[in-house]
Short mmCIF file of C-alpha atoms in Angstrom, two decimals:
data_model
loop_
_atom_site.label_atom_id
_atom_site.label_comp_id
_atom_site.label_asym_id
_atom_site.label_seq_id
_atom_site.Cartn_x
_atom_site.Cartn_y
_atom_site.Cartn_z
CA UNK I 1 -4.53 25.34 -89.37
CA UNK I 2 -5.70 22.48 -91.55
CA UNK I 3 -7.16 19.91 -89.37
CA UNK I 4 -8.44 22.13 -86.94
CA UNK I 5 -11.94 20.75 -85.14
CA UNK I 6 -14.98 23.20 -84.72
CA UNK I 7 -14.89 23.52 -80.89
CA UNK I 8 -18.57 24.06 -80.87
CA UNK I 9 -19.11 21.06 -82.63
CA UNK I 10 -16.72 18.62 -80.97
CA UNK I 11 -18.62 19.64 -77.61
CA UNK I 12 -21.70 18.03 -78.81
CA UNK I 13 -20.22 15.21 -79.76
CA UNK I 14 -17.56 14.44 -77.28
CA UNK I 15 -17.69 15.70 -73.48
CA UNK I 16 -14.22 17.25 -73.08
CA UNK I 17 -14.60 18.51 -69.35
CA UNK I 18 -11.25 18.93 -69.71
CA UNK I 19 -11.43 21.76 -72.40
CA UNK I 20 -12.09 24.20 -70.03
CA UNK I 21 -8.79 24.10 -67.77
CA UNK I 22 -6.37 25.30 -70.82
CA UNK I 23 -4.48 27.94 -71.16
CA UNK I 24 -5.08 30.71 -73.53
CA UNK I 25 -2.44 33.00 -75.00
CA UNK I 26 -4.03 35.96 -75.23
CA UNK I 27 -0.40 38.33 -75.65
CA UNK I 28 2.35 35.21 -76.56
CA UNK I 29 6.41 36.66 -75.14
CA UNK I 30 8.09 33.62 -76.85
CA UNK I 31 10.26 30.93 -75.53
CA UNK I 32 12.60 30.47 -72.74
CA UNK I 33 14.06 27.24 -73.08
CA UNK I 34 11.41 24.65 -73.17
CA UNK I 35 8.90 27.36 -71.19
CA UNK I 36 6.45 29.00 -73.41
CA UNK I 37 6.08 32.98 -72.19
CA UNK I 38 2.57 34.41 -72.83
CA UNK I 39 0.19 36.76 -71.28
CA UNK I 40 -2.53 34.20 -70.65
CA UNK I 41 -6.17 34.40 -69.87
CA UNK I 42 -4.97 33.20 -66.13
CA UNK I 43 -2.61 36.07 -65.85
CA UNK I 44 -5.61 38.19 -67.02
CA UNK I 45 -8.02 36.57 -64.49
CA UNK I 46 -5.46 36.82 -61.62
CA UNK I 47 -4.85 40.73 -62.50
CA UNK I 48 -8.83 41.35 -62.26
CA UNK I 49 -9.07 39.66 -59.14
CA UNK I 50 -6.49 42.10 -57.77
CA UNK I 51 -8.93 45.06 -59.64
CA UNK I 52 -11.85 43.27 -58.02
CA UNK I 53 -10.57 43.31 -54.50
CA UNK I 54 -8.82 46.47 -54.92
CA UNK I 55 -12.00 48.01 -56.11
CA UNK I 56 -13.92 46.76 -52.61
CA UNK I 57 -11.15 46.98 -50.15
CA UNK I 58 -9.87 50.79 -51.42
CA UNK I 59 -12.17 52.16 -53.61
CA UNK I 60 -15.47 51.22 -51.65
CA UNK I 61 -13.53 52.53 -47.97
CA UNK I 62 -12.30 55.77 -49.49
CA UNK I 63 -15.20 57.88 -47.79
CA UNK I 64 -14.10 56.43 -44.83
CA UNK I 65 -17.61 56.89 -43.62
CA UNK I 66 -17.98 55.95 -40.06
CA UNK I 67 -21.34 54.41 -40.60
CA UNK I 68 -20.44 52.39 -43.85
CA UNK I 69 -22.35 51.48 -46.98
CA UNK I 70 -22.80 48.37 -48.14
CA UNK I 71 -19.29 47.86 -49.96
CA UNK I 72 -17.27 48.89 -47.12
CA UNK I 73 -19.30 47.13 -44.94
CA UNK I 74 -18.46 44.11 -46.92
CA UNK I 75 -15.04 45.47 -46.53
CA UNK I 76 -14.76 45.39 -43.06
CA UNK I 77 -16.28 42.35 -42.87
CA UNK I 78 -13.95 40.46 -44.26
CA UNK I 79 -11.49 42.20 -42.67
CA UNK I 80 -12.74 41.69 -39.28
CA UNK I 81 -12.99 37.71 -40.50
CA UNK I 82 -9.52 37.63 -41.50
CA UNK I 83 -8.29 39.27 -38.36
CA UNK I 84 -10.42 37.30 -36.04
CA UNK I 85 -9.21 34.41 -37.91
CA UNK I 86 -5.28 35.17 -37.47
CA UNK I 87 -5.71 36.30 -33.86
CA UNK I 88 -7.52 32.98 -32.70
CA UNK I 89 -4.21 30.98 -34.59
CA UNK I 90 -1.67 33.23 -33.76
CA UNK I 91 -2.99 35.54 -30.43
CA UNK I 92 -1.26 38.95 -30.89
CA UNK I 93 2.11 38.30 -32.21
CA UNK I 94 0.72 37.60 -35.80
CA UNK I 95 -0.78 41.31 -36.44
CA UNK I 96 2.12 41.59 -38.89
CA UNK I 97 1.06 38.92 -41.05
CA UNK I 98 -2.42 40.67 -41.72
CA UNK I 99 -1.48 41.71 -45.29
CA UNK I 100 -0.64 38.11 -46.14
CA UNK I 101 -3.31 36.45 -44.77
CA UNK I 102 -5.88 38.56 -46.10
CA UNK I 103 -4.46 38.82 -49.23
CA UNK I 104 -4.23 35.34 -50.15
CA UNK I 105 -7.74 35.19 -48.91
CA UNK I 106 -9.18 37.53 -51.50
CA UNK I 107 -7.01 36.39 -54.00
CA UNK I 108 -8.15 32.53 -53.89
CA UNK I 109 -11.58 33.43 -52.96
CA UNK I 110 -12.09 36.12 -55.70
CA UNK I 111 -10.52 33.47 -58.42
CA UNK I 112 -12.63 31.04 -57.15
CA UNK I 113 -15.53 33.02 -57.21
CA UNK I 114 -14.88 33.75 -61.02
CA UNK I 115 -14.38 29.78 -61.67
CA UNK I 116 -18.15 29.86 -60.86
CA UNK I 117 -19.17 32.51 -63.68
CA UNK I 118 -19.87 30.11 -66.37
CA UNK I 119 -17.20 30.19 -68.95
CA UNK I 120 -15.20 31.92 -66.83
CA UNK I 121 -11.52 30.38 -66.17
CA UNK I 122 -11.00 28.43 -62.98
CA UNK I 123 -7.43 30.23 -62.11
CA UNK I 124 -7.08 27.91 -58.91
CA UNK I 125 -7.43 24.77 -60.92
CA UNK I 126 -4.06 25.03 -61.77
CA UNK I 127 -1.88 23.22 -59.06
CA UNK I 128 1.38 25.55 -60.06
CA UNK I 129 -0.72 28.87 -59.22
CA UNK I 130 -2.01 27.06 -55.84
CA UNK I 131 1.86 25.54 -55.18
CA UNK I 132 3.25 29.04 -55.83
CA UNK I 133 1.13 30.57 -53.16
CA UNK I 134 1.79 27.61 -50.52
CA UNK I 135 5.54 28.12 -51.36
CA UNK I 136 5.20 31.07 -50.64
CA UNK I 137 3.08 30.68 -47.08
CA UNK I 138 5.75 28.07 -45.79
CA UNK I 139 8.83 30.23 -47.36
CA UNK I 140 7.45 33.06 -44.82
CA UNK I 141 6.79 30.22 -41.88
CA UNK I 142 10.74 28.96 -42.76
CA UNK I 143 12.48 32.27 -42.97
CA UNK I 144 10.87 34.24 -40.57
CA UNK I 145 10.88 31.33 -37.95
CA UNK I 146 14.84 31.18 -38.36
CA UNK I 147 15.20 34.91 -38.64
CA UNK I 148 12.93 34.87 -35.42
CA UNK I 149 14.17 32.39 -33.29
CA UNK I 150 17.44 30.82 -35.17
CA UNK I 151 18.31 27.52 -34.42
CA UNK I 152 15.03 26.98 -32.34
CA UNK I 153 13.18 27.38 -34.57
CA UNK I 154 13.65 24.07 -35.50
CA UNK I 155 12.30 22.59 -32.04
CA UNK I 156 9.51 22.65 -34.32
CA UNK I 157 10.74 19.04 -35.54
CA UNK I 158 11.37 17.81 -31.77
CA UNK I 159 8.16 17.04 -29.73
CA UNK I 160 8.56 17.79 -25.66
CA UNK I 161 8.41 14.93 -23.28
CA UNK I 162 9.50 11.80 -25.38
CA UNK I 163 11.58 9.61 -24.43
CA UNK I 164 15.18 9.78 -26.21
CA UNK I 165 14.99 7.12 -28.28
CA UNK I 166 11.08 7.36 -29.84
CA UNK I 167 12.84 10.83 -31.19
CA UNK I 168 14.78 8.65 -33.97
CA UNK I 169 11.29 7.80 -35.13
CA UNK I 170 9.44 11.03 -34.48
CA UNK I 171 10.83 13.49 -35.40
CA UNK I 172 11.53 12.19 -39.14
CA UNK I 173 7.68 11.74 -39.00
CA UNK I 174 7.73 15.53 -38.11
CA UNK I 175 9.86 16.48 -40.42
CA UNK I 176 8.09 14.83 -43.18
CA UNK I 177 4.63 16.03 -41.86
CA UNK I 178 6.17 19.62 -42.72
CA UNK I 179 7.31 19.34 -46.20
CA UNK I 180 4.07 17.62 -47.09
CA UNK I 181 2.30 21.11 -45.58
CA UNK I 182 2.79 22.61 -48.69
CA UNK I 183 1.85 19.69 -50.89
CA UNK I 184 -1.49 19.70 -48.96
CA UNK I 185 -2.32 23.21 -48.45
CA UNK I 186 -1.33 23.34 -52.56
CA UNK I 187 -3.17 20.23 -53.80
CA UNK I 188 -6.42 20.87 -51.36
CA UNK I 189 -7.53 24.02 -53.14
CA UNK I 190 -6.29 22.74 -56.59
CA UNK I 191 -8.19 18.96 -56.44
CA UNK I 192 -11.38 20.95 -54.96
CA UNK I 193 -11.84 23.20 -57.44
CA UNK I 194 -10.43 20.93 -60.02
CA UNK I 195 -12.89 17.85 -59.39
CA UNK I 196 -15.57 20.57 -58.76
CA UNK I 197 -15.17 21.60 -62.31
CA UNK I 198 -14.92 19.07 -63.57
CA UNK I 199 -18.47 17.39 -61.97
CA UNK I 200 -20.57 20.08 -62.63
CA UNK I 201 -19.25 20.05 -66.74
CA UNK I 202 -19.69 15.91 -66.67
CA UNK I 203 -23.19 16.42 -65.21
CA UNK I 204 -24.14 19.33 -68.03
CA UNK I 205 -23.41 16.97 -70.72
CA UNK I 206 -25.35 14.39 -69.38
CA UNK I 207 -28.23 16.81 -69.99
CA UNK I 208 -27.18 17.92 -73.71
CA UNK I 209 -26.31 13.90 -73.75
CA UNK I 210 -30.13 12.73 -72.71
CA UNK I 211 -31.67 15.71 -74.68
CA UNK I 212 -30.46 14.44 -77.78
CA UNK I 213 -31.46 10.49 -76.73
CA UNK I 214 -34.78 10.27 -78.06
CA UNK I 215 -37.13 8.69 -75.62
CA UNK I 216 -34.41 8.89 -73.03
CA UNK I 217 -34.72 12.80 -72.99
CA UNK I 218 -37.79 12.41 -70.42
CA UNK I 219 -34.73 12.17 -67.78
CA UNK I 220 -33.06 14.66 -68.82
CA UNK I 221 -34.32 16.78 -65.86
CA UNK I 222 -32.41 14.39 -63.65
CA UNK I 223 -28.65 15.67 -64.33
CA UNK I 224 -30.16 19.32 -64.22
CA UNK I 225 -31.19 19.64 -61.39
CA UNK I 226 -27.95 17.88 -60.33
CA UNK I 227 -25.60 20.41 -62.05
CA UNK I 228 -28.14 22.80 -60.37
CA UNK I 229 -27.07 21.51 -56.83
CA UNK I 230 -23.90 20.90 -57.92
CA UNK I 231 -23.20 24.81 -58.68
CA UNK I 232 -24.65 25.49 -55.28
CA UNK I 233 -22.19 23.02 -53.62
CA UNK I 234 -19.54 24.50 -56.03
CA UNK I 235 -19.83 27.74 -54.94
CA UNK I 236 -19.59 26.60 -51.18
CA UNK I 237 -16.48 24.98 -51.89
CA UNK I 238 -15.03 28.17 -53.22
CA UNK I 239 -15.71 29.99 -50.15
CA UNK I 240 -14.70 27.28 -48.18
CA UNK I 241 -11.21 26.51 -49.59
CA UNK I 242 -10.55 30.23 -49.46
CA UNK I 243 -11.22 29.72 -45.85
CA UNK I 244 -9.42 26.63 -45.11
CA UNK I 245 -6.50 28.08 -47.16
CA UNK I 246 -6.55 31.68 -44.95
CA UNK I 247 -6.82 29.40 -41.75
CA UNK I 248 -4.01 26.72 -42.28
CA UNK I 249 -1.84 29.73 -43.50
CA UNK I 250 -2.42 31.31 -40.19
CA UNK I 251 -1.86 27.64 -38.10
CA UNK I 252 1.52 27.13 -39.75
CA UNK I 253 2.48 30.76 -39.02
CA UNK I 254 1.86 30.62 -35.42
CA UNK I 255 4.32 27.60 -35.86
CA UNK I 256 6.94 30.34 -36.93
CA UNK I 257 6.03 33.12 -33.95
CA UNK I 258 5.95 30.15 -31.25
CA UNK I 259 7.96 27.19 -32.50
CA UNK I 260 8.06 24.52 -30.17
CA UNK I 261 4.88 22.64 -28.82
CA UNK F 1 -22.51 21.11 -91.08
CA UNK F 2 -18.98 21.01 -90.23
CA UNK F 3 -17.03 17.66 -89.74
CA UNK F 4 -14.08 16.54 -88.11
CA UNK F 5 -11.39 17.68 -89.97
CA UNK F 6 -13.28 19.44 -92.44
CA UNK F 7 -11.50 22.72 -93.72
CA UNK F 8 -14.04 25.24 -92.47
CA UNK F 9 -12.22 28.14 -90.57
CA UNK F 10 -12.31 27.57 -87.03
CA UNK F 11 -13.98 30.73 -85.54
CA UNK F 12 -11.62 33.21 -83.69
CA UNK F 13 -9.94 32.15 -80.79
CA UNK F 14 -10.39 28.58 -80.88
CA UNK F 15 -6.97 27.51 -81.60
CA UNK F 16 -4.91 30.13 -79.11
CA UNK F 17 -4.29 27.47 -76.61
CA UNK F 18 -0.94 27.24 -75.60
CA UNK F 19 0.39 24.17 -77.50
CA UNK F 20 3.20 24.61 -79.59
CA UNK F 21 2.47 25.98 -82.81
CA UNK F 22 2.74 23.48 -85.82
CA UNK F 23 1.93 20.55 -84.30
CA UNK F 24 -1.16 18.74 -84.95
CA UNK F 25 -3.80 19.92 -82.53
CA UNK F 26 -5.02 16.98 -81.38
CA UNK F 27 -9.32 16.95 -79.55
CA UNK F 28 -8.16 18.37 -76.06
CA UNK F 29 -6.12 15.20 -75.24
CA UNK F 30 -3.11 15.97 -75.35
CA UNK F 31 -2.60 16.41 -71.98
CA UNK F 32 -3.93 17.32 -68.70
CA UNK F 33 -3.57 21.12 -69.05
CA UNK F 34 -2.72 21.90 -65.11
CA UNK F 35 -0.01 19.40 -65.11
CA UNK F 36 1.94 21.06 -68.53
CA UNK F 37 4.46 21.72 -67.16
CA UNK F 38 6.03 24.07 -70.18
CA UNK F 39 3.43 26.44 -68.72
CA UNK F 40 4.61 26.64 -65.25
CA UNK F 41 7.20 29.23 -65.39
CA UNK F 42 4.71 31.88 -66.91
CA UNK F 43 2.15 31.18 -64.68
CA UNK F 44 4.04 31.32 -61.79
CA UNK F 45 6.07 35.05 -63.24
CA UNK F 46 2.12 36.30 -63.22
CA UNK F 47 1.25 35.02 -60.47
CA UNK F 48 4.49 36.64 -58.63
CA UNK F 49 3.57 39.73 -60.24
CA UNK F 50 -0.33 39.91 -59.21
CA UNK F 51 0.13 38.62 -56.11
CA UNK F 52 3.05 40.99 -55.40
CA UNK F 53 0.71 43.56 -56.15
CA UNK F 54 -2.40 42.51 -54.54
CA UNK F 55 0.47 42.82 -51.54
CA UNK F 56 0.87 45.74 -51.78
CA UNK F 57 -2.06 47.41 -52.22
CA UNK F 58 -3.38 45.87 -49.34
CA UNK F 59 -0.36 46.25 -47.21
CA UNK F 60 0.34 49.75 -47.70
CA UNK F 61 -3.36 51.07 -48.91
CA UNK F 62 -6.35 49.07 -48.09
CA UNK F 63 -5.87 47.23 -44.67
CA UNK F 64 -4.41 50.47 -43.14
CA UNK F 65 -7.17 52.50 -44.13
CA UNK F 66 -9.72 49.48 -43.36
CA UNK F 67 -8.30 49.50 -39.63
CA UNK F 68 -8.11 52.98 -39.37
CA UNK F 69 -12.17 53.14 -39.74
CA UNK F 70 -12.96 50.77 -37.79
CA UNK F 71 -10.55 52.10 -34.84
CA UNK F 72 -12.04 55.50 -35.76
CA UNK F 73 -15.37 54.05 -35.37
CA UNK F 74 -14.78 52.51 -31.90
CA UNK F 75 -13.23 55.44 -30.62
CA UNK F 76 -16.22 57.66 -31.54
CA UNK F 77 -18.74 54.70 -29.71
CA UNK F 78 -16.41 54.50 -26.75
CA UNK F 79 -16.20 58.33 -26.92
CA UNK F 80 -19.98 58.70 -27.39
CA UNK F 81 -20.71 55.91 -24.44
CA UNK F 82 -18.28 58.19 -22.27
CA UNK F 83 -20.31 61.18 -22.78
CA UNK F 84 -23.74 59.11 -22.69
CA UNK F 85 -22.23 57.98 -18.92
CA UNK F 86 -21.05 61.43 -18.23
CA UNK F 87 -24.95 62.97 -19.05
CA UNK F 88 -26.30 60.15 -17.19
CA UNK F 89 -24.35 60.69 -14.11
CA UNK F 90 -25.54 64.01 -14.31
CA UNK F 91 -29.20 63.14 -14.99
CA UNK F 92 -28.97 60.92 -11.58
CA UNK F 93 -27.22 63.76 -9.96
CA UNK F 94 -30.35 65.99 -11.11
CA UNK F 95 -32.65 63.77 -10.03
CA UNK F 96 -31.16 63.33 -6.72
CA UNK F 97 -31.16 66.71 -5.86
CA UNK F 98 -34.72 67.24 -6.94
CA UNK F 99 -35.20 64.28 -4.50
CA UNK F 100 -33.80 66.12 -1.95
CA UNK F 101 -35.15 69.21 -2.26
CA UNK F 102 -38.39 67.49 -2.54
CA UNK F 103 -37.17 65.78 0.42
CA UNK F 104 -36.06 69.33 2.23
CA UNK F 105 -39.76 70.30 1.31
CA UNK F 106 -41.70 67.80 2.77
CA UNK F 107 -39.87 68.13 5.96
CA UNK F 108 -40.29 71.78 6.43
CA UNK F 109 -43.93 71.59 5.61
CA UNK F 110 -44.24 69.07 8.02
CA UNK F 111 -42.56 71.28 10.57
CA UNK F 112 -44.83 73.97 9.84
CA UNK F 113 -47.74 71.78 9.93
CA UNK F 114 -46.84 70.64 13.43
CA UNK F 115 -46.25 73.65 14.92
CA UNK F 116 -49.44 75.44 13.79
CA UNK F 117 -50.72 72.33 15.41
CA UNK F 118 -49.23 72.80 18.59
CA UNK F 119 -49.87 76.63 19.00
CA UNK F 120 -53.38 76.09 18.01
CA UNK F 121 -53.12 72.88 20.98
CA UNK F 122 -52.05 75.33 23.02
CA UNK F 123 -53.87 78.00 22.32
CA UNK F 124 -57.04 75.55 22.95
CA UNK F 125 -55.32 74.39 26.36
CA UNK F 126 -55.53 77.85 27.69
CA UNK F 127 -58.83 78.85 26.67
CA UNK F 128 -59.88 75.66 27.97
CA UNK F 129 -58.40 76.01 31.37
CA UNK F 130 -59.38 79.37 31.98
CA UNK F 131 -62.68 77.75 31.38
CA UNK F 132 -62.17 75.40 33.37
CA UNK F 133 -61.08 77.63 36.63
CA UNK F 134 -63.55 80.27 35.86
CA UNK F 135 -66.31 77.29 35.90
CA UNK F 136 -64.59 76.23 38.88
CA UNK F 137 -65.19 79.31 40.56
CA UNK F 138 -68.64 79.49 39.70
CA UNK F 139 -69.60 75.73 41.19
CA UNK F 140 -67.48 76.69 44.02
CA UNK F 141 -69.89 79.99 44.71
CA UNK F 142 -72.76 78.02 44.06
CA UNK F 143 -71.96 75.29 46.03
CA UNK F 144 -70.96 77.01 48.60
CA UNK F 145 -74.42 79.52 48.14
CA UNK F 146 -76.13 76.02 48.41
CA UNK F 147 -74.21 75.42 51.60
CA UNK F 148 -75.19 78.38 53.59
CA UNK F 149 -79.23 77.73 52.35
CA UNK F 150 -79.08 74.43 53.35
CA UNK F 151 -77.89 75.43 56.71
CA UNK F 152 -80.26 78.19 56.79
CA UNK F 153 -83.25 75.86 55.46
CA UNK F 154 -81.93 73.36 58.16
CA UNK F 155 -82.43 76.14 60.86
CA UNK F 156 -85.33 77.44 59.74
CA UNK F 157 -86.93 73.62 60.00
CA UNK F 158 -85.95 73.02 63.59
CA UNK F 159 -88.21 76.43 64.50
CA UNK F 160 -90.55 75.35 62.12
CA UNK F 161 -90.98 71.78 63.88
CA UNK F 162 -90.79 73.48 67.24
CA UNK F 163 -93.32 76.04 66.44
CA UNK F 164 -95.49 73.12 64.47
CA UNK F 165 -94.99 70.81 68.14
CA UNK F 166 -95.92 73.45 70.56
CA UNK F 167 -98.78 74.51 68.35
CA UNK F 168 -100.20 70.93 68.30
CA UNK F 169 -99.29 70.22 72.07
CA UNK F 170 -101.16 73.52 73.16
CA UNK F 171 -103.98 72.05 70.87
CA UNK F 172 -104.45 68.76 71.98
CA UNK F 173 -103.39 69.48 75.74
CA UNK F 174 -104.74 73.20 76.35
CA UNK F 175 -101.00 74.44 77.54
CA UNK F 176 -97.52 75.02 75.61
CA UNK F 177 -95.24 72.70 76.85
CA UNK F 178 -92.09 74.37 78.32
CA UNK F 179 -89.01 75.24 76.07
CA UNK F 180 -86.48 72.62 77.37
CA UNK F 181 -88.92 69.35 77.17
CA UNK F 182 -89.22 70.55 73.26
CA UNK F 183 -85.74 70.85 72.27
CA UNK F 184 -85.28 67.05 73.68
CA UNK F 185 -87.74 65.83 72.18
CA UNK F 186 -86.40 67.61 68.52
CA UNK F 187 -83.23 66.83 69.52
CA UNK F 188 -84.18 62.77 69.98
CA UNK F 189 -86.04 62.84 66.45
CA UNK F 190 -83.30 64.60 64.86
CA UNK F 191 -80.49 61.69 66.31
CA UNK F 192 -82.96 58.95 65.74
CA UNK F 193 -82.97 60.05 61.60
#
């Protein structure tokens, strides 16, 4: 590795506040075609998310107490949020998507969560890990709609009591205003957490920046106590987007259990 | 200190990032590491594989259990509020027959009460009305004791005056006056009173 740059160095000299979004091989698989196959430090922040929730939601409930300790209160917290949330978007028909709701609610809000430790890996600042799970959340609205209701399912795209010929105009409009569900739902949590990220690094370096300015270093407070709210703001955001990402998931299913508006 | 391109060994892990080994590792600008698209396939394979776990666990394991305490847990309140209504139906019942019984109590002490007061009313009535007739009896003797003096006394007057008018006639006259002119003259007196 000849002309290799100090990393340490290079960060006092040149903000990079894009340095902290790559990927890291920590296990490398090879190639597959022009995809490089590693065990990355994503994959290993996505499998301790799963140990982190799995550790609150089945290690903290196995006493099953009925009075609950703190953990599995936090337990049934969420899952009394998560179920309150699904039943207000999708009444009583969408009990069976429980599992998928509140998984993907853990899952983004736990890997948001670890974004926030500092130099920690932002998983959901990837857009490919946040399109994978909206894929996945309209896949389930698609195939279960037409496994559901068949060809009705796509009454979805027709809107009730317009006249014939506004159709040729609407219900393109609807059409498109369903593919672009999972380009929103996927680039909502990804921007968020990206531009989040991204502030809170720029604002940081302003500090190192004006600390190292001489005279100038009198303001350095300034962007401190900005990357101070900032974090706060961040970490609001996190929950947030984990929210908004549980509750859109459970709008577009109830789209699948009662096509047609 | 170490500069740009210097040949100091970078410290451990600094050059693991996933560009392709052999090129030129250029300051982090290469490109925009979300949108490398040579990493996509790998991080989506994890992803799968996490996710499909994180699935599962809470699928089969963790929401199950989670709902079955909390349905356990509102069975035992609804349970527990069942048997709180059950003891407090009986508490009222309780108390409503100790009301009663109180009740019941009151009554027959009252009825008690009243009838001592009307035997001893009674009793009182009697006494006083044998009283009252032997009383009677007695006024009636003395009146009628009264009666037959007056009479007498009346009697006895009449001879009395008589006696007294002769007496005084014979005085201031020298002779008794005769019977007959006497009683008239009584008699007129006694009319003219």
């Amino acid at each position: 590795m000849a002309a290799s740059i100090d990393p340490g160095h290079s960060v006092a000299l040149r903000p990079d506040p894009i340095h902290q979004f790559e990927l890291k091989s920590i296990l490398p698989f090879g190639h597959l075609g022009h995809q490089e196959l590693a065990f990355t430090q994503s994959a290993l922040y996505m499998f301790a998310a799963v140990g982190v929730i799995a550790l609150l939601t089945i290690v903290a409930t196995s006493s099953r107490s009925v009075v609950p300790g703190r953990m599995q209160s936090l337990a049934e917290i969420f899952y009394e949020f998560i179920a309150d949330t699904l039943h207000q978007a999708t009444g009583d028909g969408g009990k069976r998507f429980m599992p998928l709701v509140f998984s993907l609610f853990m899952f983004v809000l736990i890997l948001n969560l670890f974004g926030m430790i500092p130099y920690a890996f932002a998983v959901t600042s990837h857009l490919v890990v946040t399109f994978g799970l909206a894929a996945l959340v309209i896949s389930v609205v698609v195939i279960y709609g037409v496994m559901k209701h068949g060809a009705h399912f796509f009454g979805l795209f027709v809107p009730q009591g317009v006249p014939k010929p506004l159709l040729a105009l609407l219900v393109p409009i609807e059409v498109i205003s369903f593919i672009s569900r999972p380009i929103s739902l996927s680039v909502r949590l990804f921007a968020n957490v990206l531009a989040g990220h991204i502030a809170m690094k720029i604002f940081a370096f302003f500090v190192v920046g004006l600390l190292s300015a001489g005279a100038w270093s009198v303001l350095s407070p300034l962007p401190l106590f900005l990357t101070i709210a900032l974090t706060a703001l961040e970490f609001l955001v996190a929950a947030l987007q984990a929210y908004v990402f549980a509750t859109l998931t459970a709008i577009y299913l109830n789209d699948a259990l009662h096509p047609g508006h | 200190m170490a500069q740009p391109n210097s040949l100091t060994t970078p410290p451990p892990g600094s050059d693991v990032h996933m560009v392709p080994a052999g090129a030129p590792e250029p300051v982090h600008s290469a490109a925009f590491p979300p949108f490398e698209t040579h990493t996509f396939l790998a991080q989506l394979i994890w992803l799968a594989l996490a996710f499909g776990l994180l699935y599962w666990l809470m699928a089969n394991i963790a929401l199950p259990r989670i709902q079955g305490i909390l349905h356990d847990r509102s069975a035992r309140l609804a349970a527990d509020l069942d048997q709180a209504q059950a003891m407090k139906a009986e508490a009222d019942a309780a108390g409503e027959a100790y009301a009663k019984s109180l009740r019941d109590a009151q009554g027959k002490a009252r009825e008690i009460a009243q009838g001592t007061r009307n035997d001893l009313a009674a009793a009182a009535e009697t006494k006083r009305k044998a009283l009252e007739a032997e009383l009677n009896q007695k006024i009636a003797a003395s009146e009628a004791t009264i009666q037959s003096r007056t009479q007498e006394a009346m009697g006895n007057v009449r001879s009395i005056a008589s006696e007294t008018a002769s007496a005084i006639v014979e005085r201031l006259t020298g002779q008794a006056p005769d019977q007959a002119s006497l009683d008239r003259a009584l008699d007129s007196t006694a009319t003219a009173h």
